[in-house]
Structure formats: C-alpha cells, structure tokens
Tab-separated table of C-alpha atoms in Angstrom:
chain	number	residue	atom	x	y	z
A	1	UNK	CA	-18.678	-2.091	23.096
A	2	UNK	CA	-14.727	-1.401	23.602
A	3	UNK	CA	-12.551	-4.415	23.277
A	4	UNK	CA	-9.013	-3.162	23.706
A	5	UNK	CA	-5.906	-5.465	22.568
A	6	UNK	CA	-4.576	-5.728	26.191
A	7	UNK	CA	-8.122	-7.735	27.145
A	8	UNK	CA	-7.714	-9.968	24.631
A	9	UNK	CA	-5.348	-13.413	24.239
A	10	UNK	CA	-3.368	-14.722	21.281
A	11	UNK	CA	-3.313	-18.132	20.461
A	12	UNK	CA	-0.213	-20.404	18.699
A	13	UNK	CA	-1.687	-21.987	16.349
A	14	UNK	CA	1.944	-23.498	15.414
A	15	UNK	CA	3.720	-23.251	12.288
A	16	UNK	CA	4.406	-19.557	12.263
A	17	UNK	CA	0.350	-18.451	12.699
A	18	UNK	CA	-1.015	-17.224	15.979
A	19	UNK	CA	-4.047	-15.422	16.110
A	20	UNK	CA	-6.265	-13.411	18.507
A	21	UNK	CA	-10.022	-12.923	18.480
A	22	UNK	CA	-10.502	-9.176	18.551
A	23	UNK	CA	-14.364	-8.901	19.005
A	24	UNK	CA	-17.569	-10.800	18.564
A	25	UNK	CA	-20.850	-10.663	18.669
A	26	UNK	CA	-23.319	-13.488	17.652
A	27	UNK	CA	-23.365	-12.264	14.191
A	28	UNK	CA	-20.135	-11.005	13.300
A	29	UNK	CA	-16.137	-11.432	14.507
A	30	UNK	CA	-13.045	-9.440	14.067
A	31	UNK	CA	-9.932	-12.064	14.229
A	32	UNK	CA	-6.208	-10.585	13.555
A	33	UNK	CA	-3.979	-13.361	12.591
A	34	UNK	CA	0.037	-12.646	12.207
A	35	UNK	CA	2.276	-14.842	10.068
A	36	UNK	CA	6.079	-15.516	9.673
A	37	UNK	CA	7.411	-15.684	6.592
A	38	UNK	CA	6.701	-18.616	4.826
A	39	UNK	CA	3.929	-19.560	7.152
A	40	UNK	CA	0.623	-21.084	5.577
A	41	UNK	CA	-2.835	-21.089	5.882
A	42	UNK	CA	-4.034	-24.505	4.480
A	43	UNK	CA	-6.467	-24.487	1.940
A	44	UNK	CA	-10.243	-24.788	3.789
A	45	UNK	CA	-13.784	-23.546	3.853
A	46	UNK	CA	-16.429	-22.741	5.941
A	47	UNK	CA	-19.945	-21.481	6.020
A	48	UNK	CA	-19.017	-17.954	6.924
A	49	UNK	CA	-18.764	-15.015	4.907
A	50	UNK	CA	-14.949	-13.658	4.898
A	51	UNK	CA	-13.436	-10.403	4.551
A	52	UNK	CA	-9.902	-10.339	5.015
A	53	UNK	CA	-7.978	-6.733	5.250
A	54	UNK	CA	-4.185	-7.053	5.083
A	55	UNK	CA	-2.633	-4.963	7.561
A	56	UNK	CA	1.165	-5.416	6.847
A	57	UNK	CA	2.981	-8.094	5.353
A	58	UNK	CA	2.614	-9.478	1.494
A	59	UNK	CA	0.975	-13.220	1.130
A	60	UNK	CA	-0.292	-15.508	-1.970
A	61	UNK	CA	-3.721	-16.002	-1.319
A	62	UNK	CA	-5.634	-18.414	-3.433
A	63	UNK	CA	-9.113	-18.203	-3.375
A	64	UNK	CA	-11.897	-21.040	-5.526
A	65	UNK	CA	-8.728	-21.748	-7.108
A	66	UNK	CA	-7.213	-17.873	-8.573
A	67	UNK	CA	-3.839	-16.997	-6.678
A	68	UNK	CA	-3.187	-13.778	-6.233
A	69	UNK	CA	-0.021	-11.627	-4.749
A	70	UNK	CA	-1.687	-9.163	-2.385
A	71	UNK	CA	-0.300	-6.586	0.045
A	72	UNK	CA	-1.089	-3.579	2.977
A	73	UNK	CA	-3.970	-2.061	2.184
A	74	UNK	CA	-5.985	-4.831	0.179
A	75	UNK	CA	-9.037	-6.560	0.917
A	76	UNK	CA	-10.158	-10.286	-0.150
A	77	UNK	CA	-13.839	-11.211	0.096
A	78	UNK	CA	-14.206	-15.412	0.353
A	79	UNK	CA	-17.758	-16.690	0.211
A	80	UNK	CA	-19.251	-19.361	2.130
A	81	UNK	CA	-17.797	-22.373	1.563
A	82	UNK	CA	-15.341	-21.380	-1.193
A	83	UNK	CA	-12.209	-23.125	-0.583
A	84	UNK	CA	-9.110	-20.393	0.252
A	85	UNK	CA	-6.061	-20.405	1.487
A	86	UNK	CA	-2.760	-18.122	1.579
A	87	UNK	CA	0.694	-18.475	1.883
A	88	UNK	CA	3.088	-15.642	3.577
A	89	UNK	CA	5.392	-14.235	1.079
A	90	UNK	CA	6.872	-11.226	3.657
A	91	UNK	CA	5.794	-11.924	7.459
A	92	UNK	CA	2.720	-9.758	8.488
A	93	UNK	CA	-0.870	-9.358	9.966
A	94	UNK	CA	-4.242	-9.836	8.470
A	95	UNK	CA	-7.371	-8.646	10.046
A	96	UNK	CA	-10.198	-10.877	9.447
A	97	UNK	CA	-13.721	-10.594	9.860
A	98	UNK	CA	-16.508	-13.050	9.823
A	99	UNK	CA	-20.345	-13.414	9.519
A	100	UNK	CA	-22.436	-14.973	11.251
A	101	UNK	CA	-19.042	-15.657	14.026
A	102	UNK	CA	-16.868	-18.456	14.029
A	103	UNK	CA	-17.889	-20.500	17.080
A	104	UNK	CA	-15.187	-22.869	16.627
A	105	UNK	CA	-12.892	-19.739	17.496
A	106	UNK	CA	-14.498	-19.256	20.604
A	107	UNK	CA	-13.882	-22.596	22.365
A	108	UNK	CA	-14.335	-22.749	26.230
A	109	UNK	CA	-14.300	-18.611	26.749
C-alpha cells in the first residue's frame, strides 16, 4: 500500500500541534505531528503501544514520570497506558506510530 503525503490531510489541533495520519491499517498507524516552539503535548495515556521517532526539532518528553531532552534522530518507546507527555523546546516534527491503531484518530474518514 502507497500512501503519499499529498493524499493525506492535516489537522489543527490548536495550540501550536497539528497532525496528519500518514497510514493505517487495523493493527498499526503512522501519525506525523509538527510542533511550534513551546507547543505541548499534555500529559495522557492510552492502551496503545507508542514509538515515537523525532524527525527534526528538540522537545522535553516525560515519560511514567523521567524527563528527558531528546532530539533528530531519537526514538521513545511509551507502553500502554504509561502516562507521557512532551513539551517543544525547538519547533519540529515527530513521527509516531501506534499498535493496535488509534481509532479515535480516525473519526468520520
């Protein structure tokens, strides 16, 4: 399956976050998410497995309560349910993927 950006829609989630569901497929999901500086990602937690890859951009990430200064290049792994959450230190793009997918992402498409 080719999913190419152009096909795909990004959505505001306000506050300096928009992001754009890349692929998906019942049991996984590629999300990209882009952040101003300064922008946040409340703390949460879901039932899905996480793996976040930081494309550009530097951001605080706390994760079952460790922060940690991470950059391009690095990779975060989040359990289910284990409360994370990041804050954007230099504005930039993480590429997120998720197993089984996030329905909630999905909405009406």
């Amino acid at each position: 399956m080719f999913i190419y950006k152009s096909a795909t829609t990004q959505e505001d989630l306000g506050n300096g976050v928009k992001r754009r569901v890349m692929a998906h497929g019942g049991r996984m999901m590629a999300v990209e998410v882009t952040f101003e500086k300064d922008a946040v990602g409340p703390l949460h937690h879901h039932p899905h497995e996480q793996l976040t890859y930081v494309l550009s951009g530097r951001f605080a990430f706390t994760i079952d309560g460790l922060t940690r200064e991470v950059g391009a290049g690095d990779t975060l792994y989040k359990a289910p349910n284990v409360v994370h959450g990041c804050v954007c230190l230099e504005a930039g793009t993480l590429l997120d993927t998720f197993t089984p997918q996030r329905e909630d992402f999905l909405g009406a498409r």
